[in-house]
PDB file of C-alpha atoms in Angstrom:
ATOM      1  CA  MET F 191      19.544 -17.212  26.248  1.00 62.00           C
ATOM      2  CA  SER F 192      18.610 -13.433  25.088  1.00 88.00           C
ATOM      3  CA  LYS F 193      16.836 -13.515  21.785  1.00 97.00           C
ATOM      4  CA  ILE F 194      18.640 -11.391  18.944  1.00 98.00           C
ATOM      5  CA  VAL F 195      16.522  -8.646  17.212  1.00 98.00           C
ATOM      6  CA  THR F 196      17.594  -7.546  13.624  1.00 98.00           C
ATOM      7  CA  VAL F 197      16.520  -4.173  12.891  1.00 98.00           C
ATOM      8  CA  LEU F 198      16.510  -3.255   9.090  1.00 98.00           C
ATOM      9  CA  LEU F 199      15.099   0.221   9.444  1.00 98.00           C
ATOM     10  CA  PRO F 200      16.850   3.409   8.772  1.00 98.00           C
ATOM     11  CA  VAL F 201      16.950   4.289  12.810  1.00 98.00           C
ATOM     12  CA  GLU F 202      18.054   7.289  14.678  1.00 98.00           C
ATOM     13  CA  GLU F 203      19.260   6.961  18.183  1.00 98.00           C
ATOM     14  CA  ARG F 204      15.719   8.020  19.448  1.00 98.00           C
ATOM     15  CA  HIS F 205      14.309   5.022  17.864  1.00 98.00           C
ATOM     16  CA  ARG F 206      16.696   2.861  19.156  1.00 98.00           C
ATOM     17  CA  THR F 207      16.114   3.657  22.706  1.00 98.00           C
ATOM     18  CA  LEU F 208      12.458   3.390  22.012  1.00 98.00           C
ATOM     19  CA  LEU F 209      12.691   0.014  20.439  1.00 98.00           C
ATOM     20  CA  GLU F 210      15.307  -1.294  23.151  1.00 98.00           C
ATOM     21  CA  SER F 211      13.271  -0.078  25.967  1.00 98.00           C
ATOM     22  CA  ALA F 212      10.400  -1.885  24.609  1.00 98.00           C
ATOM     23  CA  ALA F 213      12.497  -5.486  25.533  1.00 97.00           C
ATOM     24  CA  PRO F 214      15.642  -4.424  27.460  1.00 97.00           C
ATOM     25  CA  GLU F 215      16.869  -8.222  27.700  1.00 97.00           C
ATOM     26  CA  TYR F 216      16.739  -8.654  24.070  1.00 98.00           C
ATOM     27  CA  ARG F 217      19.982  -8.218  21.942  1.00 98.00           C
ATOM     28  CA  PHE F 218      19.687  -5.583  19.111  1.00 98.00           C
ATOM     29  CA  VAL F 219      21.611  -5.716  15.837  1.00 98.00           C
ATOM     30  CA  TYR F 220      21.012  -2.671  13.181  1.00 98.00           C
ATOM     31  CA  ARG F 221      21.568  -3.355   9.549  1.00 98.00           C
ATOM     32  CA  SER F 222      19.852  -2.459   6.231  1.00 98.00           C
ATOM     33  CA  PRO F 223      18.376  -4.952   3.787  1.00 97.00           C
ATOM     34  CA  ASP F 224      21.739  -4.435   1.753  1.00 97.00           C
ATOM     35  CA  THR F 225      23.847  -5.001   4.338  1.00 97.00           C
ATOM     36  CA  VAL F 226      22.468  -7.660   6.504  1.00 97.00           C
ATOM     37  CA  THR F 227      24.086 -11.265   5.969  1.00 96.00           C
ATOM     38  CA  GLN F 228      22.989 -14.923   5.936  1.00 96.00           C
ATOM     39  CA  GLU F 229      24.753 -15.603   8.899  1.00 95.00           C
ATOM     40  CA  GLU F 230      23.078 -12.826  10.751  1.00 97.00           C
ATOM     41  CA  ILE F 231      19.449 -13.749   9.640  1.00 96.00           C
ATOM     42  CA  ASP F 232      20.064 -17.372  10.567  1.00 96.00           C
ATOM     43  CA  GLN F 233      21.128 -16.304  14.153  1.00 96.00           C
ATOM     44  CA  THR F 234      17.795 -13.959  14.499  1.00 97.00           C
ATOM     45  CA  GLN F 235      14.812 -14.761  16.462  1.00 98.00           C
ATOM     46  CA  ILE F 236      13.058 -11.310  15.451  1.00 98.00           C
ATOM     47  CA  LEU F 237      13.505  -9.293  12.423  1.00 98.00           C
ATOM     48  CA  ILE F 238      11.953  -5.810  12.214  1.00 98.00           C
ATOM     49  CA  GLY F 239      12.009  -4.484   8.507  1.00 98.00           C
ATOM     50  CA  ASN F 240      11.695  -6.394   5.186  1.00 98.00           C
ATOM     51  CA  PRO F 241      14.611  -8.620   4.504  1.00 97.00           C
ATOM     52  CA  PRO F 242      15.464 -10.217   0.884  1.00 97.00           C
ATOM     53  CA  VAL F 243      13.255 -13.017   0.810  1.00 96.00           C
ATOM     54  CA  LYS F 244      16.380 -14.928  -0.792  1.00 95.00           C
ATOM     55  CA  LEU F 245      18.090 -14.755   2.694  1.00 96.00           C
ATOM     56  CA  LEU F 246      15.192 -16.272   4.579  1.00 96.00           C
ATOM     57  CA  HIS F 247      14.668 -19.930   3.026  1.00 88.00           C
ATOM     58  CA  GLY F 248      12.292 -20.907   5.755  1.00 78.00           C
ATOM     59  CA  ALA F 249      15.017 -19.978   8.563  1.00 82.00           C
ATOM     60  CA  GLU F 250      14.199 -22.426  11.451  1.00 90.00           C
ATOM     61  CA  ASN F 251      15.458 -19.684  14.218  1.00 95.00           C
ATOM     62  CA  LEU F 252      13.401 -17.015  13.278  1.00 97.00           C
ATOM     63  CA  GLU F 253      10.518 -16.630  15.276  1.00 97.00           C
ATOM     64  CA  TRP F 254       8.784 -13.485  14.004  1.00 98.00           C
ATOM     65  CA  LEU F 255       8.972 -11.036  11.297  1.00 98.00           C
ATOM     66  CA  GLN F 256       7.704  -7.732  11.782  1.00 98.00           C
ATOM     67  CA  CYS F 257       7.539  -6.139   8.163  1.00 98.00           C
ATOM     68  CA  ASN F 258       7.927  -2.373   7.585  1.00 97.00           C
ATOM     69  CA  SER F 259       5.374  -2.578   4.304  1.00 95.00           C
ATOM     70  CA  ALA F 260       1.787  -3.277   4.701  1.00 92.00           C
ATOM     71  CA  GLY F 261       1.842  -5.555   1.917  1.00 90.00           C
ATOM     72  CA  THR F 262       3.535  -9.105   2.781  1.00 93.00           C
ATOM     73  CA  ASP F 263       3.067 -10.975  -0.159  1.00 91.00           C
ATOM     74  CA  PRO F 264       6.775 -11.831  -0.859  1.00 93.00           C
ATOM     75  CA  TYR F 265       6.915 -13.706   2.397  1.00 96.00           C
ATOM     76  CA  LEU F 266       3.662 -15.442   2.161  1.00 93.00           C
ATOM     77  CA  ALA F 267       5.080 -17.876  -0.589  1.00 92.00           C
ATOM     78  CA  PRO F 268       5.829 -21.416   0.628  1.00 92.00           C
ATOM     79  CA  GLY F 269       9.043 -22.071   2.100  1.00 93.00           C
ATOM     80  CA  VAL F 270       9.907 -18.417   2.494  1.00 96.00           C
ATOM     81  CA  LEU F 271       8.978 -18.565   6.478  1.00 96.00           C
ATOM     82  CA  ALA F 272       9.128 -21.450   8.475  1.00 93.00           C
ATOM     83  CA  PRO F 273       5.497 -22.818   9.530  1.00 90.00           C
ATOM     84  CA  ASN F 274       5.281 -21.705  12.944  1.00 92.00           C
ATOM     85  CA  THR F 275       7.175 -17.995  12.273  1.00 96.00           C
ATOM     86  CA  LEU F 276       4.818 -15.383  12.899  1.00 97.00           C
ATOM     87  CA  LEU F 277       4.251 -12.527  10.283  1.00 98.00           C
ATOM     88  CA  THR F 278       2.967  -8.677  10.941  1.00 98.00           C
ATOM     89  CA  ASN F 279       2.889  -6.162   9.088  1.00 97.00           C
ATOM     90  CA  ALA F 280       2.729  -2.252   9.542  1.00 97.00           C
ATOM     91  CA  THR F 281      -0.486  -1.326   8.610  1.00 95.00           C
ATOM     92  CA  GLY F 282      -1.474   1.890  10.386  1.00 96.00           C
ATOM     93  CA  ALA F 283       1.888   3.544   9.020  1.00 98.00           C
ATOM     94  CA  TYR F 284       0.844   4.193   5.603  1.00 97.00           C
ATOM     95  CA  GLY F 285      -2.497   5.752   5.404  1.00 98.00           C
ATOM     96  CA  LEU F 286      -1.277   9.406   5.631  1.00 98.00           C
ATOM     97  CA  ALA F 287       1.401   9.196   3.337  1.00 98.00           C
ATOM     98  CA  ILE F 288      -0.202   7.156   0.709  1.00 98.00           C
ATOM     99  CA  SER F 289      -3.907   8.615   1.046  1.00 98.00           C
ATOM    100  CA  GLU F 290      -2.386  12.286   0.360  1.00 98.00           C
ATOM    101  CA  HIS F 291      -0.370  10.580  -2.760  1.00 98.00           C
ATOM    102  CA  MET F 292      -3.634   9.260  -4.054  1.00 98.00           C
ATOM    103  CA  LEU F 293      -5.385  12.668  -3.529  1.00 98.00           C
ATOM    104  CA  GLY F 294      -2.367  14.523  -5.387  1.00 98.00           C
ATOM    105  CA  MET F 295      -2.466  12.083  -8.295  1.00 98.00           C
ATOM    106  CA  LEU F 296      -6.320  12.458  -8.538  1.00 98.00           C
ATOM    107  CA  LEU F 297      -6.157  16.179  -8.668  1.00 98.00           C
ATOM    108  CA  GLU F 298      -3.509  16.163 -10.995  1.00 98.00           C
ATOM    109  CA  ILE F 299      -5.359  14.304 -13.395  1.00 98.00           C
ATOM    110  CA  PHE F 300      -9.028  16.196 -12.754  1.00 98.00           C
ATOM    111  CA  LYS F 301      -7.333  19.719 -13.132  1.00 98.00           C
ATOM    112  CA  ARG F 302      -5.029  18.746 -15.887  1.00 98.00           C
ATOM    113  CA  LEU F 303      -1.643  19.513 -14.277  1.00 98.00           C
ATOM    114  CA  HIS F 304       0.267  16.807 -15.843  1.00 97.00           C
ATOM    115  CA  THR F 305      -0.708  18.584 -19.287  1.00 97.00           C
ATOM    116  CA  TYR F 306       0.274  21.708 -17.981  1.00 98.00           C
ATOM    117  CA  ARG F 307       3.755  20.511 -17.125  1.00 96.00           C
ATOM    118  CA  ASP F 308       3.892  19.097 -20.487  1.00 96.00           C
ATOM    119  CA  ALA F 309       2.740  22.519 -21.986  1.00 97.00           C
ATOM    120  CA  GLN F 310       5.441  23.876 -19.424  1.00 98.00           C
ATOM    121  CA  HIS F 311       8.242  22.352 -21.152  1.00 96.00           C
ATOM    122  CA  ARG F 312       7.158  23.406 -24.335  1.00 97.00           C
ATOM    123  CA  GLN F 313       7.042  26.689 -23.353  1.00 98.00           C
ATOM    124  CA  GLU F 314       3.374  26.965 -24.640  1.00 98.00           C
ATOM    125  CA  TRP F 315       0.907  29.556 -22.597  1.00 98.00           C
ATOM    126  CA  LYS F 316      -2.269  27.844 -23.324  1.00 97.00           C
ATOM    127  CA  SER F 317      -5.595  26.208 -22.016  1.00 98.00           C
ATOM    128  CA  GLN F 318      -5.839  22.760 -21.751  1.00 97.00           C
ATOM    129  CA  GLY F 319      -9.552  22.681 -21.555  1.00 97.00           C
ATOM    130  CA  LYS F 320     -12.086  21.906 -19.034  1.00 97.00           C
ATOM    131  CA  VAL F 321     -11.530  20.432 -15.588  1.00 98.00           C
ATOM    132  CA  ARG F 322     -13.313  18.316 -13.156  1.00 98.00           C
ATOM    133  CA  SER F 323     -13.882  18.644  -9.442  1.00 98.00           C
ATOM    134  CA  ILE F 324     -13.761  15.911  -6.312  1.00 98.00           C
ATOM    135  CA  TYR F 325     -16.781  17.913  -5.303  1.00 98.00           C
ATOM    136  CA  GLY F 326     -20.054  15.814  -6.393  1.00 98.00           C
ATOM    137  CA  SER F 327     -18.107  12.760  -7.584  1.00 98.00           C
ATOM    138  CA  ALA F 328     -18.786   9.339  -6.968  1.00 98.00           C
ATOM    139  CA  VAL F 329     -15.592   7.686  -5.460  1.00 99.00           C
ATOM    140  CA  LEU F 330     -15.392   3.843  -5.497  1.00 98.00           C
ATOM    141  CA  VAL F 331     -12.606   2.943  -2.957  1.00 98.00           C
ATOM    142  CA  LEU F 332     -11.632  -1.010  -3.368  1.00 98.00           C
ATOM    143  CA  GLY F 333     -10.038  -1.716   0.226  1.00 97.00           C
ATOM    144  CA  MET F 334     -11.245   0.088   2.943  1.00 96.00           C
ATOM    145  CA  GLY F 335      -8.288  -0.532   5.434  1.00 94.00           C
ATOM    146  CA  ASP F 336      -5.993   2.212   6.959  1.00 96.00           C
ATOM    147  CA  ILE F 337      -4.973   3.388   3.260  1.00 97.00           C
ATOM    148  CA  GLY F 338      -8.329   3.390   1.711  1.00 98.00           C
ATOM    149  CA  GLY F 339     -10.131   4.599   4.679  1.00 98.00           C
ATOM    150  CA  GLU F 340      -7.985   7.562   5.034  1.00 98.00           C
ATOM    151  CA  PHE F 341      -8.310   8.252   1.396  1.00 98.00           C
ATOM    152  CA  ALA F 342     -12.094   7.803   1.734  1.00 98.00           C
ATOM    153  CA  LYS F 343     -11.920  10.734   4.682  1.00 98.00           C
ATOM    154  CA  ARG F 344     -10.360  13.062   2.371  1.00 98.00           C
ATOM    155  CA  VAL F 345     -12.392  12.911  -0.488  1.00 98.00           C
ATOM    156  CA  LYS F 346     -15.572  12.828   1.539  1.00 98.00           C
ATOM    157  CA  ALA F 347     -14.184  15.981   3.242  1.00 98.00           C
ATOM    158  CA  LEU F 348     -14.020  17.679  -0.307  1.00 98.00           C
ATOM    159  CA  GLY F 349     -17.536  16.688  -1.095  1.00 98.00           C
ATOM    160  CA  ALA F 350     -17.305  13.172  -2.974  1.00 98.00           C
ATOM    161  CA  TYR F 351     -20.185  10.611  -2.611  1.00 98.00           C
ATOM    162  CA  VAL F 352     -17.990   7.819  -1.189  1.00 98.00           C
ATOM    163  CA  ILE F 353     -18.625   3.927  -1.861  1.00 98.00           C
ATOM    164  CA  GLY F 354     -16.323   1.619  -0.014  1.00 98.00           C
ATOM    165  CA  VAL F 355     -15.716  -2.353  -0.916  1.00 98.00           C
ATOM    166  CA  ARG F 356     -14.473  -4.693   1.522  1.00 96.00           C
ATOM    167  CA  ARG F 357     -14.167  -8.654   1.414  1.00 92.00           C
ATOM    168  CA  THR F 358     -16.373  -9.109   4.397  1.00 91.00           C
ATOM    169  CA  ASP F 359     -18.276  -6.496   6.496  1.00 89.00           C
ATOM    170  CA  THR F 360     -20.708  -4.076   4.986  1.00 93.00           C
ATOM    171  CA  ARG F 361     -21.109  -1.601   8.102  1.00 94.00           C
ATOM    172  CA  CYS F 362     -20.504   1.898   6.893  1.00 97.00           C
ATOM    173  CA  PRO F 363     -18.163   4.279   8.637  1.00 97.00           C
ATOM    174  CA  ASP F 364     -19.180   7.878   9.084  1.00 97.00           C
ATOM    175  CA  TYR F 365     -16.428   8.812   6.115  1.00 98.00           C
ATOM    176  CA  ALA F 366     -18.726   6.560   3.488  1.00 98.00           C
ATOM    177  CA  ASP F 367     -21.880   6.752   2.312  1.00 98.00           C
ATOM    178  CA  GLU F 368     -22.152   3.148   1.155  1.00 98.00           C
ATOM    179  CA  VAL F 369     -19.906  -0.167   1.934  1.00 98.00           C
ATOM    180  CA  HIS F 370     -20.420  -3.072  -0.121  1.00 98.00           C
ATOM    181  CA  LEU F 371     -18.751  -6.629  -0.905  1.00 97.00           C
ATOM    182  CA  THR F 372     -16.290  -7.510  -3.529  1.00 97.00           C
ATOM    183  CA  ALA F 373     -19.217  -9.555  -4.932  1.00 96.00           C
ATOM    184  CA  ASP F 374     -20.727  -6.236  -6.055  1.00 97.00           C
ATOM    185  CA  LEU F 375     -18.289  -4.757  -8.032  1.00 98.00           C
ATOM    186  CA  ASP F 376     -19.526  -5.481 -11.383  1.00 98.00           C
ATOM    187  CA  VAL F 377     -22.741  -3.281 -10.397  1.00 98.00           C
ATOM    188  CA  LEU F 378     -20.627  -0.528  -8.580  1.00 98.00           C
ATOM    189  CA  LEU F 379     -18.221   0.185 -11.331  1.00 98.00           C
ATOM    190  CA  PRO F 380     -20.570   1.794 -13.929  1.00 98.00           C
ATOM    191  CA  ARG F 381     -21.453   4.426 -10.945  1.00 98.00           C
ATOM    192  CA  ALA F 382     -18.335   5.562 -10.194  1.00 98.00           C
ATOM    193  CA  ASP F 383     -16.090   8.783 -11.445  1.00 99.00           C
ATOM    194  CA  VAL F 384     -13.151   7.542  -9.829  1.00 99.00           C
ATOM    195  CA  VAL F 385     -12.061   3.892  -8.823  1.00 99.00           C
ATOM    196  CA  ALA F 386      -9.271   3.759  -6.151  1.00 99.00           C
ATOM    197  CA  ILE F 387      -7.476   0.750  -5.416  1.00 98.00           C
ATOM    198  CA  ALA F 388      -5.990   0.304  -2.032  1.00 97.00           C
ATOM    199  CA  MET F 389      -5.995  -3.734  -1.813  1.00 95.00           C
ATOM    200  CA  PRO F 390      -3.337  -5.936  -1.108  1.00 91.00           C
ATOM    201  CA  GLY F 391      -1.561  -8.442  -3.497  1.00 88.00           C
ATOM    202  CA  THR F 392      -3.515 -12.004  -2.855  1.00 88.00           C
ATOM    203  CA  ARG F 393      -4.925 -14.694  -4.997  1.00 87.00           C
ATOM    204  CA  GLU F 394      -8.353 -13.051  -4.931  1.00 90.00           C
ATOM    205  CA  THR F 395      -7.093  -9.539  -6.092  1.00 94.00           C
ATOM    206  CA  ALA F 396      -4.935 -10.717  -8.968  1.00 94.00           C
ATOM    207  CA  HIS F 397      -6.269  -9.174 -12.111  1.00 95.00           C
ATOM    208  CA  LEU F 398      -9.385  -8.291 -10.007  1.00 98.00           C
ATOM    209  CA  MET F 399      -9.671  -5.184 -12.730  1.00 98.00           C
ATOM    210  CA  ASP F 400      -9.452  -7.345 -15.841  1.00 98.00           C
ATOM    211  CA  ARG F 401     -10.270  -6.404 -19.126  1.00 98.00           C
ATOM    212  CA  ARG F 402     -14.234  -6.900 -18.658  1.00 98.00           C
ATOM    213  CA  ARG F 403     -14.105  -4.736 -15.260  1.00 98.00           C
ATOM    214  CA  ILE F 404     -12.202  -1.874 -16.839  1.00 98.00           C
ATOM    215  CA  GLY F 405     -14.704  -1.851 -19.727  1.00 98.00           C
ATOM    216  CA  LEU F 406     -17.669  -1.617 -17.043  1.00 98.00           C
ATOM    217  CA  MET F 407     -16.068   1.340 -15.564  1.00 98.00           C
ATOM    218  CA  LYS F 408     -17.990   4.824 -16.505  1.00 98.00           C
ATOM    219  CA  GLU F 409     -16.966   6.884 -19.485  1.00 98.00           C
ATOM    220  CA  GLY F 410     -14.492   9.363 -18.287  1.00 98.00           C
ATOM    221  CA  ALA F 411     -13.536   7.839 -14.754  1.00 98.00           C
ATOM    222  CA  VAL F 412     -10.220   7.692 -13.276  1.00 99.00           C
ATOM    223  CA  LEU F 413      -8.611   4.694 -11.907  1.00 99.00           C
ATOM    224  CA  LEU F 414      -5.907   5.065  -9.140  1.00 99.00           C
ATOM    225  CA  ASN F 415      -4.108   2.118  -7.950  1.00 98.00           C
ATOM    226  CA  VAL F 416      -1.587   2.126  -4.978  1.00 98.00           C
ATOM    227  CA  GLY F 417      -2.082  -1.618  -4.136  1.00 96.00           C
ATOM    228  CA  ARG F 418      -0.640  -4.030  -6.293  1.00 95.00           C
ATOM    229  CA  GLY F 419       0.281  -3.926  -9.818  1.00 97.00           C
ATOM    230  CA  ALA F 420      -1.161  -7.261 -10.677  1.00 97.00           C
ATOM    231  CA  ILE F 421      -4.585  -6.486  -9.510  1.00 98.00           C
ATOM    232  CA  VAL F 422      -4.953  -4.584 -12.922  1.00 98.00           C
ATOM    233  CA  ASP F 423      -4.549  -5.901 -16.394  1.00 98.00           C
ATOM    234  CA  THR F 424      -1.894  -3.193 -17.730  1.00 98.00           C
ATOM    235  CA  GLU F 425      -2.631  -3.860 -21.117  1.00 98.00           C
ATOM    236  CA  ALA F 426      -6.430  -3.412 -20.912  1.00 98.00           C
ATOM    237  CA  LEU F 427      -5.621  -0.177 -18.855  1.00 98.00           C
ATOM    238  CA  CYS F 428      -3.632   0.892 -21.661  1.00 98.00           C
ATOM    239  CA  ASP F 429      -6.143   0.552 -24.224  1.00 98.00           C
ATOM    240  CA  ALA F 430      -9.064   2.134 -22.265  1.00 98.00           C
ATOM    241  CA  LEU F 431      -6.666   5.077 -21.787  1.00 98.00           C
ATOM    242  CA  GLU F 432      -5.669   5.691 -25.566  1.00 98.00           C
ATOM    243  CA  SER F 433      -9.087   5.253 -27.119  1.00 98.00           C
ATOM    244  CA  GLY F 434     -10.359   7.614 -24.218  1.00 98.00           C
ATOM    245  CA  HIS F 435     -12.788   5.698 -22.709  1.00 98.00           C
ATOM    246  CA  LEU F 436     -11.152   6.497 -19.157  1.00 98.00           C
ATOM    247  CA  LEU F 437      -9.787  10.215 -18.627  1.00 98.00           C
ATOM    248  CA  GLY F 438      -6.921   9.082 -16.776  1.00 98.00           C
ATOM    249  CA  ALA F 439      -4.820   6.675 -14.283  1.00 98.00           C
ATOM    250  CA  GLY F 440      -2.766   7.553 -11.519  1.00 98.00           C
ATOM    251  CA  LEU F 441      -0.427   4.161 -10.684  1.00 98.00           C
ATOM    252  CA  ASP F 442       2.272   3.966  -7.929  1.00 98.00           C
ATOM    253  CA  VAL F 443       2.183   0.273  -8.851  1.00 98.00           C
ATOM    254  CA  THR F 444       2.386  -1.366 -12.479  1.00 98.00           C
ATOM    255  CA  ASP F 445       2.400  -4.950 -13.638  1.00 98.00           C
ATOM    256  CA  PRO F 446       5.221  -5.459 -14.449  1.00 97.00           C
ATOM    257  CA  GLU F 447       7.337  -3.915 -11.894  1.00 97.00           C
ATOM    258  CA  PRO F 448       9.638  -1.682 -12.298  1.00 97.00           C
ATOM    259  CA  LEU F 449       7.979  -0.785 -15.360  1.00 98.00           C
ATOM    260  CA  PRO F 450      10.303  -1.629 -18.014  1.00 98.00           C
ATOM    261  CA  GLN F 451      11.616   1.255 -20.632  1.00 97.00           C
ATOM    262  CA  GLY F 452       9.681   0.996 -23.736  1.00 97.00           C
ATOM    263  CA  HIS F 453       6.595  -0.053 -22.106  1.00 98.00           C
ATOM    264  CA  ARG F 454       3.436   2.334 -23.909  1.00 98.00           C
ATOM    265  CA  LEU F 455       2.316   3.175 -20.655  1.00 98.00           C
ATOM    266  CA  TRP F 456       5.022   5.442 -20.132  1.00 98.00           C
ATOM    267  CA  GLU F 457       4.146   7.483 -23.402  1.00 97.00           C
ATOM    268  CA  ILE F 458       0.335   7.647 -22.385  1.00 98.00           C
ATOM    269  CA  PRO F 459      -0.182  11.305 -21.542  1.00 96.00           C
ATOM    270  CA  SER F 460      -3.442  10.509 -19.453  1.00 97.00           C
ATOM    271  CA  ALA F 461      -1.232   8.246 -17.238  1.00 98.00           C
ATOM    272  CA  VAL F 462       0.378   9.550 -14.165  1.00 98.00           C
ATOM    273  CA  VAL F 463       2.953   6.874 -13.053  1.00 98.00           C
ATOM    274  CA  THR F 464       5.004   6.989 -10.170  1.00 98.00           C
ATOM    275  CA  PRO F 465       7.759   4.329  -9.033  1.00 98.00           C
ATOM    276  CA  HIS F 466       5.930   2.528  -5.818  1.00 96.00           C
ATOM    277  CA  ILE F 467       7.180   5.108  -3.692  1.00 96.00           C
ATOM    278  CA  SER F 468       4.235   6.561  -1.929  1.00 97.00           C
ATOM    279  CA  GLY F 469       4.401   4.257   1.137  1.00 93.00           C
ATOM    280  CA  PHE F 470       8.514   4.507   1.358  1.00 91.00           C
ATOM    281  CA  PHE F 471      10.306   6.496   3.762  1.00 94.00           C
ATOM    282  CA  HIS F 472      10.053   9.775   1.787  1.00 95.00           C
ATOM    283  CA  LEU F 473       7.473  11.408   4.710  1.00 97.00           C
ATOM    284  CA  GLN F 474       9.110  11.147   7.874  1.00 97.00           C
ATOM    285  CA  GLU F 475       6.302  10.444   9.865  1.00 98.00           C
ATOM    286  CA  THR F 476       5.757   7.194   8.118  1.00 98.00           C
ATOM    287  CA  LEU F 477       9.008   5.970   9.551  1.00 98.00           C
ATOM    288  CA  GLU F 478       8.020   7.228  13.162  1.00 98.00           C
ATOM    289  CA  ARG F 479       4.725   5.077  12.584  1.00 98.00           C
ATOM    290  CA  ILE F 480       6.573   2.089  11.771  1.00 98.00           C
ATOM    291  CA  ILE F 481       9.040   2.200  14.663  1.00 98.00           C
ATOM    292  CA  ARG F 482       5.752   2.739  17.229  1.00 98.00           C
ATOM    293  CA  ILE F 483       3.972  -0.106  15.762  1.00 98.00           C
ATOM    294  CA  SER F 484       7.308  -2.279  15.848  1.00 98.00           C
ATOM    295  CA  ALA F 485       8.235  -1.234  19.647  1.00 98.00           C
ATOM    296  CA  GLU F 486       4.654  -1.963  20.615  1.00 98.00           C
ATOM    297  CA  ASN F 487       4.633  -5.298  19.077  1.00 98.00           C
ATOM    298  CA  LEU F 488       7.931  -5.998  20.717  1.00 98.00           C
ATOM    299  CA  LYS F 489       6.719  -5.093  24.511  1.00 98.00           C
ATOM    300  CA  ALA F 490       3.519  -7.523  23.566  1.00 98.00           C
ATOM    301  CA  TYR F 491       5.697 -10.094  22.352  1.00 98.00           C
ATOM    302  CA  ARG F 492       7.824 -10.139  25.220  1.00 96.00           C
ATOM    303  CA  CYS F 493       5.059 -10.425  27.535  1.00 96.00           C
ATOM    304  CA  SER F 494       3.419 -13.044  25.257  1.00 96.00           C
ATOM    305  CA  GLU F 495       0.637 -10.730  24.423  1.00 97.00           C
ATOM    306  CA  PRO F 496      -1.223 -10.691  21.146  1.00 97.00           C
ATOM    307  CA  LEU F 497       0.563  -8.875  18.446  1.00 98.00           C
ATOM    308  CA  ARG F 498      -0.919  -6.028  16.398  1.00 97.00           C
ATOM    309  CA  ASN F 499      -1.085  -6.615  12.565  1.00 97.00           C
ATOM    310  CA  LEU F 500      -0.970 -10.323  12.683  1.00 97.00           C
ATOM    311  CA  VAL F 501      -1.111 -11.594   8.824  1.00 95.00           C
ATOM    312  CA  ASP F 502      -3.280 -14.640   8.220  1.00 91.00           C
ATOM    313  CA  PHE F 503      -1.216 -16.972   5.824  1.00 86.00           C
ATOM    314  CA  SER F 504      -4.288 -18.186   4.094  1.00 80.00           C
ATOM    315  CA  THR F 505      -5.802 -14.795   3.040  1.00 79.00           C
ATOM    316  CA  GLY F 506      -2.676 -12.658   3.038  1.00 75.00           C
ATOM    317  CA  TYR F 507      -5.073  -9.946   5.242  1.00 78.00           C
ATOM    318  CA  ARG F 508      -4.502  -9.041   9.035  1.00 79.00           C
ATOM    319  CA  ARG F 509      -6.339 -10.730  11.690  1.00 71.00           C
ATOM    320  CA  LEU F 510      -8.958  -8.462  12.897  1.00 60.00           C
ATOM    321  CA  PRO F 511     -10.930 -10.466  15.266  1.00 53.00           C
ATOM    322  CA  ASN F 512     -13.630  -7.710  16.359  1.00 45.00           C
ATOM    323  CA  THR F 513     -13.010  -5.143  13.483  1.00 41.00           C
ATOM    324  CA  PRO F 514     -14.155  -4.780   9.817  1.00 40.00           C
ATOM    325  CA  GLU F 515     -11.252  -6.353   7.900  1.00 39.00           C
ATOM    326  CA  ALA F 516      -9.208  -3.964   5.181  1.00 38.00           C
TER     327      ALA F 516
END
């Protein structure tokens, strides 16, 4: 019996051709996360895209879920996927879009562009004061996978001194000056002009940047977070921004998320907040990469070969047998 592949991505005809050519004997169904039904989920062996968690409930027929996101934390909770269901993510698709978003937020804060935008709204022709440069700055990158690595390459090219942090493996790539383990974080934070977080949401990363560690950051440093909002203690961050301890923060993720109306973070002038959109499909190349990863994995699955970006349920990270972990 042919396997059913349900695709929840905004595909074009050329994307369908690529996917279907990777597994020509499979039957493909195209829906969106909003239109897919419970019955369709229950009949599916392979899901490509991020389905609503409430529709999974340990679906017994589902053999493999290929997420269109790098983070998979909603699908790691017990009971969401059946014990033998394979889970892969889309690491490799987001480095370009999210690293450029991070760079944009950092430059906005360093060059005070957000304050000039505010002054423009007031029709005020006035200098906003001294600015900073990425050149010569020490940039601490937490998470040196696809996204963190791509950001490190960009700031390194602009003259930054790059310090990477990984869970395991301290081998230093050519786009970093040092690489340390997470256990060294307390020693590294006071050295950094910029702390850039590109880690997934796991038990180990929850509130990794708590009030104590935010207090360890250098006076006038900038915090960027594109990982998960829960990695950072939001109230402690707000206090550090309002007191002037930190120059600014660029956040594409928050805790809580969505950030509710009336939350004080909205009103802090030195906070640049975007609504978790840096890694969506706003950049067409991101979708193209997700489709290519999915097609590559479909071909591998059909041939009983190892899948790319297989997620380890015990850690929430990809299984990378012979390479440094994200």
